[in-house]
């Protein structure tokens, strides 16, 4: 078992929050420690947004709790109703991620009803201490590198996809192994979709960085799209190819075309990693694809379209190839623009 950076930073943030609480003379470090746990996020921009949201909802929660104590007292029913009200307000403000810590503040303020505004302010300061500790740790110690992690996950996803696609037609992989490998691939793609959301939330202050970030965002979108289309092809093969009457007759041709597409996908990733020679030709020959379409069209015409399942497989291959070519063009444009930008800075 390995300890990830986020796990390590959560522990450090809690330790720092407890230390600062003792240093500042707070009665208990629990609220500060809880606040630090909620503030640790997978990106600095999301961590900062969490700080802003937590501050707003905790101030609001403390104010509502104080007002409720004056009006209704601190009976269990009153505490429960105030919690419901605070949850509804947080949802209305679209700050659902802050609900947990805000409820801790509400319960703490209502529980010590004799403290008044002084106690409420003390609890808010505890929350601020925990958030400050977490934000400092998240920013200064092993800061999140979502872009580097994204590139690594794209390569990992391709490796899984390539393995499954290249054995899809031959159907040589054991069923239980195939199922595990496909589940692993789907899990990686889910993480890539989440990483893309993190990229969309990032903010750049410098205009040049904004342009570069926009280019990388477009490239990331096409990288994920190509992987998803590869998975779609895999699923279409599993659903339709083996149910076609003359599947064996087309096995070599379909297998060769999928091999070409997987190889093309690999070469695009190598080019993006800077491992291909300049001006290297990596796009597969269009003639092979055109010849396969022509052969399949003639076959279906002769058979009166009885094996339409093969059309679904061919269509999915064409779509996968189309998105690979789009990715290739976007990759060329991004590399050219970035190269020009680097030359202008020299």
GROMACS .gro file of C-alpha atoms in nm:
model
  346
    1UNK     CA    1   0.000   0.000   0.000
    2UNK     CA    2   0.136   0.342  -0.098
    3UNK     CA    3   0.064   0.672   0.074
    4UNK     CA    4  -0.056   0.933  -0.175
    5UNK     CA    5   0.034   1.300  -0.160
    6UNK     CA    6  -0.318   1.402  -0.061
    7UNK     CA    7  -0.325   1.150   0.226
    8UNK     CA    8   0.009   1.275   0.354
    9UNK     CA    9  -0.093   1.640   0.324
   10UNK     CA   10  -0.419   1.577   0.509
   11UNK     CA   11  -0.224   1.438   0.804
   12UNK     CA   12   0.019   1.731   0.796
   13UNK     CA   13  -0.268   1.982   0.773
   14UNK     CA   14  -0.440   1.829   1.077
   15UNK     CA   15  -0.115   1.831   1.274
   16UNK     CA   16  -0.050   2.196   1.185
   17UNK     CA   17  -0.410   2.293   1.271
   18UNK     CA   18  -0.384   2.128   1.613
   19UNK     CA   19  -0.047   2.293   1.677
   20UNK     CA   20  -0.177   2.640   1.583
   21UNK     CA   21  -0.490   2.587   1.796
   22UNK     CA   22  -0.277   2.512   2.100
   23UNK     CA   23  -0.048   2.804   2.017
   24UNK     CA   24  -0.342   3.046   1.992
   25UNK     CA   25  -0.499   2.915   2.312
   26UNK     CA   26  -0.821   2.772   2.168
   27UNK     CA   27  -1.023   2.562   2.408
   28UNK     CA   28  -1.028   2.264   2.169
   29UNK     CA   29  -0.847   2.193   1.842
   30UNK     CA   30  -1.122   1.969   1.706
   31UNK     CA   31  -1.300   2.228   1.488
   32UNK     CA   32  -0.972   2.353   1.341
   33UNK     CA   33  -0.866   1.995   1.264
   34UNK     CA   34  -1.200   1.918   1.097
   35UNK     CA   35  -1.178   2.240   0.894
   36UNK     CA   36  -0.831   2.145   0.769
   37UNK     CA   37  -0.959   1.805   0.652
   38UNK     CA   38  -1.240   1.962   0.448
   39UNK     CA   39  -1.010   2.223   0.290
   40UNK     CA   40  -0.756   1.984   0.137
   41UNK     CA   41  -0.853   1.958  -0.232
   42UNK     CA   42  -0.695   1.804  -0.546
   43UNK     CA   43  -0.605   2.146  -0.690
   44UNK     CA   44  -0.498   2.481  -0.548
   45UNK     CA   45  -0.780   2.669  -0.722
   46UNK     CA   46  -1.040   2.431  -0.580
   47UNK     CA   47  -0.876   2.454  -0.236
   48UNK     CA   48  -0.899   2.835  -0.248
   49UNK     CA   49  -1.262   2.818  -0.358
   50UNK     CA   50  -1.328   2.584  -0.068
   51UNK     CA   51  -1.177   2.840   0.172
   52UNK     CA   52  -1.399   3.118   0.035
   53UNK     CA   53  -1.714   2.905   0.046
   54UNK     CA   54  -1.642   2.768   0.393
   55UNK     CA   55  -1.586   3.116   0.532
   56UNK     CA   56  -1.918   3.244   0.393
   57UNK     CA   57  -2.132   2.950   0.505
   58UNK     CA   58  -1.968   2.924   0.847
   59UNK     CA   59  -2.030   3.292   0.921
   60UNK     CA   60  -2.388   3.248   0.804
   61UNK     CA   61  -2.428   2.929   1.006
   62UNK     CA   62  -2.294   3.091   1.322
   63UNK     CA   63  -2.532   3.387   1.280
   64UNK     CA   64  -2.832   3.157   1.223
   65UNK     CA   65  -2.733   2.946   1.526
   66UNK     CA   66  -2.709   3.253   1.753
   67UNK     CA   67  -3.045   3.382   1.632
   68UNK     CA   68  -3.203   3.040   1.686
   69UNK     CA   69  -3.067   3.018   2.041
   70UNK     CA   70  -3.229   3.354   2.125
   71UNK     CA   71  -3.562   3.259   1.968
   72UNK     CA   72  -3.604   2.886   2.033
   73UNK     CA   73  -3.339   2.785   2.285
   74UNK     CA   74  -3.118   2.479   2.252
   75UNK     CA   75  -3.363   2.192   2.257
   76UNK     CA   76  -3.278   1.890   2.037
   77UNK     CA   77  -3.566   1.977   1.802
   78UNK     CA   78  -3.436   2.335   1.766
   79UNK     CA   79  -3.085   2.213   1.684
   80UNK     CA   80  -3.223   1.973   1.423
   81UNK     CA   81  -3.442   2.237   1.259
   82UNK     CA   82  -3.152   2.485   1.243
   83UNK     CA   83  -2.934   2.218   1.079
   84UNK     CA   84  -3.206   2.157   0.819
   85UNK     CA   85  -3.230   2.532   0.753
   86UNK     CA   86  -2.853   2.567   0.714
   87UNK     CA   87  -2.841   2.270   0.474
   88UNK     CA   88  -3.115   2.425   0.259
   89UNK     CA   89  -2.936   2.762   0.255
   90UNK     CA   90  -2.606   2.598   0.155
   91UNK     CA   91  -2.777   2.410  -0.128
   92UNK     CA   92  -2.948   2.728  -0.243
   93UNK     CA   93  -2.610   2.903  -0.252
   94UNK     CA   94  -2.461   2.604  -0.439
   95UNK     CA   95  -2.210   2.541  -0.164
   96UNK     CA   96  -2.297   2.179  -0.088
   97UNK     CA   97  -1.934   2.090  -0.015
   98UNK     CA   98  -1.934   2.321   0.289
   99UNK     CA   99  -2.235   2.164   0.462
  100UNK     CA  100  -2.040   1.925   0.686
  101UNK     CA  101  -1.814   2.181   0.848
  102UNK     CA  102  -2.091   2.442   0.869
  103UNK     CA  103  -2.309   2.199   1.065
  104UNK     CA  104  -2.020   2.138   1.304
  105UNK     CA  105  -2.003   2.514   1.365
  106UNK     CA  106  -2.382   2.540   1.411
  107UNK     CA  107  -2.396   2.258   1.666
  108UNK     CA  108  -2.091   2.393   1.853
  109UNK     CA  109  -2.239   2.745   1.876
  110UNK     CA  110  -2.583   2.621   1.989
  111UNK     CA  111  -2.433   2.379   2.236
  112UNK     CA  112  -2.251   2.659   2.424
  113UNK     CA  113  -2.546   2.897   2.419
  114UNK     CA  114  -2.411   3.116   2.699
  115UNK     CA  115  -2.110   3.235   2.505
  116UNK     CA  116  -2.297   3.465   2.266
  117UNK     CA  117  -2.113   3.650   1.992
  118UNK     CA  118  -1.778   3.600   2.163
  119UNK     CA  119  -1.811   3.224   2.148
  120UNK     CA  120  -1.933   3.233   1.788
  121UNK     CA  121  -1.637   3.449   1.686
  122UNK     CA  122  -1.405   3.206   1.865
  123UNK     CA  123  -1.547   2.915   1.666
  124UNK     CA  124  -1.514   3.103   1.336
  125UNK     CA  125  -1.150   3.177   1.419
  126UNK     CA  126  -1.097   2.807   1.481
  127UNK     CA  127  -1.240   2.732   1.137
  128UNK     CA  128  -1.018   2.997   0.978
  129UNK     CA  129  -0.713   2.851   1.151
  130UNK     CA  130  -0.787   2.503   1.017
  131UNK     CA  131  -0.849   2.633   0.664
  132UNK     CA  132  -0.532   2.844   0.669
  133UNK     CA  133  -0.328   2.545   0.784
  134UNK     CA  134  -0.470   2.323   0.509
  135UNK     CA  135  -0.428   2.583   0.236
  136UNK     CA  136  -0.066   2.646   0.338
  137UNK     CA  137   0.015   2.275   0.336
  138UNK     CA  138  -0.163   2.218   0.005
  139UNK     CA  139   0.019   2.509  -0.160
  140UNK     CA  140   0.370   2.470  -0.016
  141UNK     CA  141   0.415   2.096   0.037
  142UNK     CA  142   0.397   1.878  -0.275
  143UNK     CA  143   0.162   2.119  -0.455
  144UNK     CA  144  -0.094   1.947  -0.680
  145UNK     CA  145   0.030   1.881  -1.034
  146UNK     CA  146  -0.292   1.787  -1.215
  147UNK     CA  147  -0.137   1.829  -1.561
  148UNK     CA  148   0.147   1.585  -1.493
  149UNK     CA  149  -0.093   1.335  -1.338
  150UNK     CA  150  -0.331   1.376  -1.632
  151UNK     CA  151  -0.060   1.292  -1.889
  152UNK     CA  152   0.036   0.984  -1.688
  153UNK     CA  153  -0.328   0.870  -1.668
  154UNK     CA  154  -0.380   0.922  -2.043
  155UNK     CA  155  -0.084   0.696  -2.115
  156UNK     CA  156  -0.209   0.438  -1.866
  157UNK     CA  157  -0.557   0.446  -2.020
  158UNK     CA  158  -0.412   0.402  -2.369
  159UNK     CA  159  -0.205   0.102  -2.256
  160UNK     CA  160  -0.520  -0.065  -2.122
  161UNK     CA  161  -0.724   0.026  -2.430
  162UNK     CA  162  -0.455  -0.093  -2.671
  163UNK     CA  163  -0.430  -0.428  -2.496
  164UNK     CA  164  -0.806  -0.485  -2.512
  165UNK     CA  165  -0.852  -0.360  -2.870
  166UNK     CA  166  -0.569  -0.567  -3.013
  167UNK     CA  167  -0.718  -0.885  -2.865
  168UNK     CA  168  -1.084  -0.792  -2.924
  169UNK     CA  169  -1.132  -0.967  -3.260
  170UNK     CA  170  -0.919  -1.273  -3.180
  171UNK     CA  171  -1.099  -1.308  -2.845
  172UNK     CA  172  -0.795  -1.478  -2.692
  173UNK     CA  173  -0.806  -1.313  -2.349
  174UNK     CA  174  -0.970  -1.499  -2.062
  175UNK     CA  175  -1.311  -1.360  -1.973
  176UNK     CA  176  -1.231  -1.284  -1.609
  177UNK     CA  177  -0.904  -1.113  -1.707
  178UNK     CA  178  -1.082  -0.915  -1.979
  179UNK     CA  179  -1.345  -0.802  -1.730
  180UNK     CA  180  -1.083  -0.685  -1.478
  181UNK     CA  181  -0.880  -0.502  -1.741
  182UNK     CA  182  -1.188  -0.329  -1.880
  183UNK     CA  183  -1.303  -0.224  -1.531
  184UNK     CA  184  -0.957  -0.080  -1.472
  185UNK     CA  185  -0.979   0.114  -1.801
  186UNK     CA  186  -1.323   0.254  -1.712
  187UNK     CA  187  -1.189   0.361  -1.372
  188UNK     CA  188  -0.898   0.548  -1.531
  189UNK     CA  189  -1.132   0.723  -1.775
  190UNK     CA  190  -1.350   0.831  -1.484
  191UNK     CA  191  -1.045   0.987  -1.320
  192UNK     CA  192  -0.955   1.162  -1.647
  193UNK     CA  193  -1.304   1.312  -1.669
  194UNK     CA  194  -1.263   1.441  -1.312
  195UNK     CA  195  -0.918   1.581  -1.396
  196UNK     CA  196  -1.065   1.768  -1.693
  197UNK     CA  197  -1.314   1.936  -1.459
  198UNK     CA  198  -1.018   2.048  -1.246
  199UNK     CA  199  -0.854   2.201  -1.555
  200UNK     CA  200  -1.173   2.393  -1.634
  201UNK     CA  201  -1.174   2.540  -1.282
  202UNK     CA  202  -0.814   2.665  -1.301
  203UNK     CA  203  -0.759   3.038  -1.332
  204UNK     CA  204  -0.458   3.219  -1.479
  205UNK     CA  205  -0.377   3.581  -1.403
  206UNK     CA  206  -0.141   3.644  -1.695
  207UNK     CA  207  -0.303   3.680  -2.042
  208UNK     CA  208  -0.039   3.462  -2.209
  209UNK     CA  209  -0.096   3.188  -1.955
  210UNK     CA  210  -0.472   3.208  -2.018
  211UNK     CA  211  -0.418   3.143  -2.390
  212UNK     CA  212  -0.179   2.855  -2.323
  213UNK     CA  213  -0.420   2.706  -2.069
  214UNK     CA  214  -0.707   2.729  -2.320
  215UNK     CA  215  -0.500   2.540  -2.579
  216UNK     CA  216  -0.413   2.268  -2.328
  217UNK     CA  217  -0.778   2.245  -2.227
  218UNK     CA  218  -0.884   2.181  -2.588
  219UNK     CA  219  -0.607   1.923  -2.631
  220UNK     CA  220  -0.709   1.747  -2.309
  221UNK     CA  221  -1.068   1.730  -2.427
  222UNK     CA  222  -0.965   1.563  -2.753
  223UNK     CA  223  -0.733   1.320  -2.571
  224UNK     CA  224  -1.021   1.204  -2.353
  225UNK     CA  225  -1.261   1.194  -2.648
  226UNK     CA  226  -1.030   0.966  -2.846
  227UNK     CA  227  -1.001   0.725  -2.553
  228UNK     CA  228  -1.378   0.716  -2.509
  229UNK     CA  229  -1.425   0.641  -2.880
  230UNK     CA  230  -1.176   0.355  -2.845
  231UNK     CA  231  -1.383   0.214  -2.559
  232UNK     CA  232  -1.697   0.256  -2.772
  233UNK     CA  233  -1.531   0.049  -3.047
  234UNK     CA  234  -1.442  -0.218  -2.793
  235UNK     CA  235  -1.802  -0.240  -2.672
  236UNK     CA  236  -1.942  -0.251  -3.026
  237UNK     CA  237  -1.709  -0.538  -3.113
  238UNK     CA  238  -1.822  -0.728  -2.803
  239UNK     CA  239  -2.190  -0.666  -2.874
  240UNK     CA  240  -2.214  -0.708  -3.253
  241UNK     CA  241  -1.909  -0.866  -3.414
  242UNK     CA  242  -1.934  -1.215  -3.266
  243UNK     CA  243  -2.308  -1.228  -3.340
  244UNK     CA  244  -2.251  -1.174  -3.713
  245UNK     CA  245  -2.290  -1.487  -3.925
  246UNK     CA  246  -1.968  -1.443  -4.128
  247UNK     CA  247  -1.755  -1.285  -3.854
  248UNK     CA  248  -1.462  -1.523  -3.911
  249UNK     CA  249  -1.444  -1.425  -4.278
  250UNK     CA  250  -1.377  -1.063  -4.179
  251UNK     CA  251  -1.158  -1.131  -3.875
  252UNK     CA  252  -0.820  -1.059  -4.036
  253UNK     CA  253  -0.934  -0.742  -4.209
  254UNK     CA  254  -1.107  -0.598  -3.903
  255UNK     CA  255  -0.817  -0.700  -3.680
  256UNK     CA  256  -0.565  -0.534  -3.912
  257UNK     CA  257  -0.766  -0.210  -3.921
  258UNK     CA  258  -0.799  -0.196  -3.541
  259UNK     CA  259  -0.426  -0.262  -3.512
  260UNK     CA  260  -0.359   0.034  -3.744
  261UNK     CA  261  -0.582   0.262  -3.535
  262UNK     CA  262  -0.422   0.153  -3.206
  263UNK     CA  263  -0.078   0.213  -3.355
  264UNK     CA  264  -0.185   0.557  -3.480
  265UNK     CA  265  -0.315   0.644  -3.133
  266UNK     CA  266   0.017   0.538  -2.982
  267UNK     CA  267   0.217   0.750  -3.228
  268UNK     CA  268   0.008   1.059  -3.145
  269UNK     CA  269   0.086   1.017  -2.775
  270UNK     CA  270   0.455   0.967  -2.855
  271UNK     CA  271   0.453   1.285  -3.063
  272UNK     CA  272   0.294   1.480  -2.777
  273UNK     CA  273   0.561   1.343  -2.543
  274UNK     CA  274   0.831   1.472  -2.781
  275UNK     CA  275   0.956   1.122  -2.869
  276UNK     CA  276   0.883   1.129  -3.242
  277UNK     CA  277   1.111   1.277  -3.510
  278UNK     CA  278   0.997   1.610  -3.657
  279UNK     CA  279   0.767   1.575  -3.960
  280UNK     CA  280   0.735   1.199  -3.908
  281UNK     CA  281   0.437   1.049  -4.095
  282UNK     CA  282   0.222   0.873  -3.839
  283UNK     CA  283  -0.125   0.875  -3.996
  284UNK     CA  284  -0.226   0.533  -4.137
  285UNK     CA  285  -0.285   0.492  -4.509
  286UNK     CA  286  -0.632   0.598  -4.616
  287UNK     CA  287  -0.631   0.333  -4.890
  288UNK     CA  288  -0.657   0.044  -4.644
  289UNK     CA  289  -0.960   0.199  -4.478
  290UNK     CA  290  -1.125   0.284  -4.810
  291UNK     CA  291  -1.063  -0.069  -4.938
  292UNK     CA  292  -1.221  -0.222  -4.628
  293UNK     CA  293  -1.530  -0.001  -4.664
  294UNK     CA  294  -1.561  -0.092  -5.031
  295UNK     CA  295  -1.528  -0.465  -4.962
  296UNK     CA  296  -1.784  -0.450  -4.683
  297UNK     CA  297  -2.026  -0.250  -4.896
  298UNK     CA  298  -2.003  -0.501  -5.181
  299UNK     CA  299  -2.045  -0.791  -4.940
  300UNK     CA  300  -2.356  -0.641  -4.781
  301UNK     CA  301  -2.502  -0.568  -5.124
  302UNK     CA  302  -2.453  -0.930  -5.230
  303UNK     CA  303  -2.594  -1.061  -4.903
  304UNK     CA  304  -2.887  -0.817  -4.911
  305UNK     CA  305  -2.775  -0.657  -4.587
  306UNK     CA  306  -2.829  -0.963  -4.365
  307UNK     CA  307  -2.511  -0.899  -4.164
  308UNK     CA  308  -2.574  -0.541  -4.063
  309UNK     CA  309  -2.395  -0.602  -3.735
  310UNK     CA  310  -2.067  -0.576  -3.922
  311UNK     CA  311  -2.171  -0.226  -4.032
  312UNK     CA  312  -2.193  -0.121  -3.668
  313UNK     CA  313  -1.837  -0.241  -3.608
  314UNK     CA  314  -1.705  -0.071  -3.921
  315UNK     CA  315  -1.888   0.250  -3.834
  316UNK     CA  316  -1.734   0.253  -3.486
  317UNK     CA  317  -1.387   0.198  -3.634
  318UNK     CA  318  -1.439   0.489  -3.872
  319UNK     CA  319  -1.552   0.713  -3.588
  320UNK     CA  320  -1.251   0.616  -3.375
  321UNK     CA  321  -1.021   0.693  -3.668
  322UNK     CA  322  -1.197   1.025  -3.729
  323UNK     CA  323  -1.141   1.140  -3.372
  324UNK     CA  324  -0.779   1.024  -3.382
  325UNK     CA  325  -0.719   1.241  -3.688
  326UNK     CA  326  -0.882   1.536  -3.514
  327UNK     CA  327  -0.660   1.476  -3.212
  328UNK     CA  328  -0.355   1.460  -3.438
  329UNK     CA  329  -0.440   1.797  -3.596
  330UNK     CA  330  -0.508   1.962  -3.260
  331UNK     CA  331  -0.180   1.822  -3.124
  332UNK     CA  332   0.010   1.970  -3.421
  333UNK     CA  333  -0.155   2.309  -3.375
  334UNK     CA  334  -0.084   2.319  -3.000
  335UNK     CA  335   0.279   2.219  -3.046
  336UNK     CA  336   0.329   2.477  -3.322
  337UNK     CA  337   0.172   2.756  -3.115
  338UNK     CA  338   0.370   2.665  -2.805
  339UNK     CA  339   0.690   2.645  -3.009
  340UNK     CA  340   0.623   2.989  -3.156
  341UNK     CA  341   0.550   3.129  -2.810
  342UNK     CA  342   0.880   2.994  -2.674
  343UNK     CA  343   1.074   3.148  -2.966
  344UNK     CA  344   0.911   3.486  -2.906
  345UNK     CA  345   1.031   3.480  -2.543
  346UNK     CA  346   1.393   3.414  -2.640
   0.00000   0.00000   0.00000
